[in-house]
mmCIF file of C-alpha atoms in Angstrom:
data_model
loop_
_atom_site.group_PDB
_atom_site.id
_atom_site.type_symbol
_atom_site.label_atom_id
_atom_site.label_comp_id
_atom_site.label_asym_id
_atom_site.label_seq_id
_atom_site.Cartn_x
_atom_site.Cartn_y
_atom_site.Cartn_z
ATOM 1 C CA MET G 8 164.384 1.438 -144.730
ATOM 2 C CA ILE G 9 165.226 3.634 -147.727
ATOM 3 C CA LYS G 10 167.992 2.298 -150.272
ATOM 4 C CA ILE G 11 169.154 4.563 -152.777
ATOM 5 C CA TYR G 12 171.318 2.649 -155.577
ATOM 6 C CA HIS G 13 174.210 5.280 -156.295
ATOM 7 C CA ASN G 14 177.061 5.438 -157.951
ATOM 8 C CA PRO G 15 179.572 8.451 -156.675
ATOM 9 C CA ARG G 16 181.042 8.924 -160.308
ATOM 10 C CA CYS G 17 177.783 9.808 -161.795
ATOM 11 C CA LYS G 18 176.639 13.628 -161.358
ATOM 12 C CA LYS G 19 172.751 12.567 -161.914
ATOM 13 C CA SER G 20 173.395 10.100 -159.058
ATOM 14 C CA CYS G 21 175.183 12.506 -156.761
ATOM 15 C CA ALA G 22 172.265 14.847 -157.293
ATOM 16 C CA GLY G 23 169.684 12.614 -156.624
ATOM 17 C CA LEU G 24 172.331 11.643 -153.292
ATOM 18 C CA ALA G 25 171.947 15.474 -152.422
ATOM 19 C CA TYR G 26 167.739 16.042 -152.941
ATOM 20 C CA LEU G 27 167.363 12.781 -150.720
ATOM 21 C CA GLN G 28 169.668 14.155 -148.130
ATOM 22 C CA THR G 29 167.785 17.221 -148.101
ATOM 23 C CA LYS G 30 164.478 15.084 -147.143
ATOM 24 C CA THR G 31 165.702 12.670 -144.885
ATOM 25 C CA SER G 32 168.983 11.278 -143.116
ATOM 26 C CA ASP G 33 167.665 7.969 -142.347
ATOM 27 C CA PHE G 34 168.742 5.716 -145.760
ATOM 28 C CA THR G 35 171.150 3.634 -146.594
ATOM 29 C CA ILE G 36 173.659 4.273 -149.632
ATOM 30 C CA VAL G 37 174.168 0.934 -151.909
ATOM 31 C CA LYS G 38 177.121 1.821 -153.909
ATOM 32 C CA TYR G 39 176.316 -0.892 -156.342
ATOM 33 C CA MET G 40 179.331 -0.386 -158.614
ATOM 34 C CA ASP G 41 181.592 -1.176 -156.034
ATOM 35 C CA ASN G 42 179.606 -4.070 -154.312
ATOM 36 C CA GLY G 43 177.381 -5.256 -157.430
ATOM 37 C CA ILE G 44 173.653 -5.910 -157.477
ATOM 38 C CA THR G 45 171.982 -9.348 -157.032
ATOM 39 C CA PRO G 46 169.234 -10.649 -159.333
ATOM 40 C CA ASP G 47 166.923 -10.489 -156.339
ATOM 41 C CA GLU G 48 168.121 -6.846 -155.519
ATOM 42 C CA ILE G 49 166.757 -5.821 -159.468
ATOM 43 C CA ARG G 50 163.208 -8.039 -159.161
ATOM 44 C CA GLU G 51 162.754 -5.813 -155.883
ATOM 45 C CA ILE G 52 163.067 -2.406 -157.816
ATOM 46 C CA MET G 53 161.086 -4.070 -160.541
ATOM 47 C CA ILE G 54 157.625 -5.023 -158.173
ATOM 48 C CA LYS G 55 158.301 -1.895 -156.228
ATOM 49 C CA SER G 56 158.582 0.378 -159.311
ATOM 50 C CA SER G 57 156.367 -1.809 -161.963
ATOM 51 C CA LEU G 58 159.366 -1.084 -164.506
ATOM 52 C CA ARG G 59 160.568 -3.748 -166.796
ATOM 53 C CA PRO G 60 164.919 -4.734 -166.984
ATOM 54 C CA LEU G 61 164.126 -2.541 -170.043
ATOM 55 C CA ASP G 62 163.243 0.264 -168.290
ATOM 56 C CA LEU G 63 166.374 -0.004 -166.330
ATOM 57 C CA ILE G 64 168.947 -0.223 -168.763
ATOM 58 C CA ARG G 65 171.122 2.638 -169.600
ATOM 59 C CA THR G 66 170.779 2.508 -173.300
ATOM 60 C CA GLN G 67 173.404 4.969 -174.214
ATOM 61 C CA GLU G 68 176.218 2.413 -172.663
ATOM 62 C CA GLU G 69 178.369 1.324 -175.057
ATOM 63 C CA LEU G 70 178.099 -2.493 -174.214
ATOM 64 C CA TYR G 71 174.221 -2.063 -174.654
ATOM 65 C CA LYS G 72 174.555 -0.143 -178.248
ATOM 66 C CA LYS G 73 177.208 -2.918 -179.605
ATOM 67 C CA ASP G 74 175.922 -6.122 -178.049
ATOM 68 C CA LEU G 75 172.627 -6.034 -176.371
ATOM 69 C CA LYS G 76 170.224 -3.793 -178.588
ATOM 70 C CA ASN G 77 167.655 -5.292 -179.983
ATOM 71 C CA LYS G 78 168.049 -8.681 -178.371
ATOM 72 C CA ASN G 79 164.846 -10.538 -178.000
ATOM 73 C CA LEU G 80 165.673 -11.559 -174.608
ATOM 74 C CA SER G 81 163.375 -12.799 -171.237
ATOM 75 C CA ASP G 82 163.142 -10.561 -168.356
ATOM 76 C CA GLU G 83 165.158 -12.997 -166.333
ATOM 77 C CA GLN G 84 168.412 -12.639 -169.091
ATOM 78 C CA TRP G 85 167.674 -9.025 -168.826
ATOM 79 C CA ILE G 86 167.866 -9.079 -165.143
ATOM 80 C CA GLU G 87 171.266 -11.488 -165.147
ATOM 81 C CA ILE G 88 172.551 -9.135 -167.650
ATOM 82 C CA LEU G 89 172.154 -6.321 -165.601
ATOM 83 C CA SER G 90 173.345 -8.161 -162.431
ATOM 84 C CA LYS G 91 176.533 -8.504 -163.996
ATOM 85 C CA ASN G 92 176.939 -5.563 -165.525
ATOM 86 C CA PRO G 93 175.865 -3.083 -163.010
ATOM 87 C CA ARG G 94 177.055 -0.136 -165.468
ATOM 88 C CA LEU G 95 173.844 -0.615 -167.297
ATOM 89 C CA LEU G 96 171.581 0.233 -164.145
ATOM 90 C CA LYS G 97 170.106 3.441 -164.671
ATOM 91 C CA ARG G 98 170.920 5.464 -161.443
ATOM 92 C CA PRO G 99 169.917 6.651 -158.903
ATOM 93 C CA ILE G 100 167.267 4.530 -157.925
ATOM 94 C CA VAL G 101 165.433 4.917 -154.686
ATOM 95 C CA VAL G 102 163.636 2.176 -153.071
ATOM 96 C CA THR G 103 161.361 1.908 -149.854
ATOM 97 C CA ASP G 104 159.733 -1.036 -147.738
ATOM 98 C CA THR G 105 156.501 -0.866 -150.210
ATOM 99 C CA ARG G 106 157.688 1.491 -153.614
ATOM 100 C CA ALA G 107 160.622 2.345 -155.809
ATOM 101 C CA VAL G 108 161.529 4.931 -158.150
ATOM 102 C CA PHE G 109 163.945 5.829 -161.102
ATOM 103 C CA ALA G 110 164.639 9.341 -159.593
ATOM 104 C CA GLN G 111 165.470 11.431 -162.668
ATOM 105 C CA PRO G 112 164.439 14.320 -161.865
ATOM 106 C CA VAL G 113 165.484 14.088 -158.548
ATOM 107 C CA THR G 114 162.055 15.426 -157.635
ATOM 108 C CA GLU G 115 160.525 11.686 -158.599
ATOM 109 C CA ILE G 116 161.483 10.975 -155.162
ATOM 110 C CA ASP G 117 158.951 12.823 -153.322
ATOM 111 C CA LYS G 118 156.718 10.699 -154.583
ATOM 112 C CA ILE G 119 157.868 7.407 -152.455
ATOM 113 C CA LEU G 120 158.853 9.816 -149.674
#
């Protein structure tokens, strides 16, 4: 099962979705901005991508720059922050049964299909 964590208001996320659609039609779109993202989903992404929570954070977001930059927090604390503030999550992220990628550039998707 392939999932794409997608924000329809983001050009890069829309580009990732369009690219994935050229490769397969067998996937689920997760609109995490509408439905949220759980700590377990974030952990799954981390395990399958070998990324740490800070690798998944959009550091250009005002919330990060104002309140979180230079904070020395544990991975679990960052996971909770991402779950409560899904806007901070980089996108799109594509997840398969065994792997995950942050799909920028969109051709990163090819690495897991």
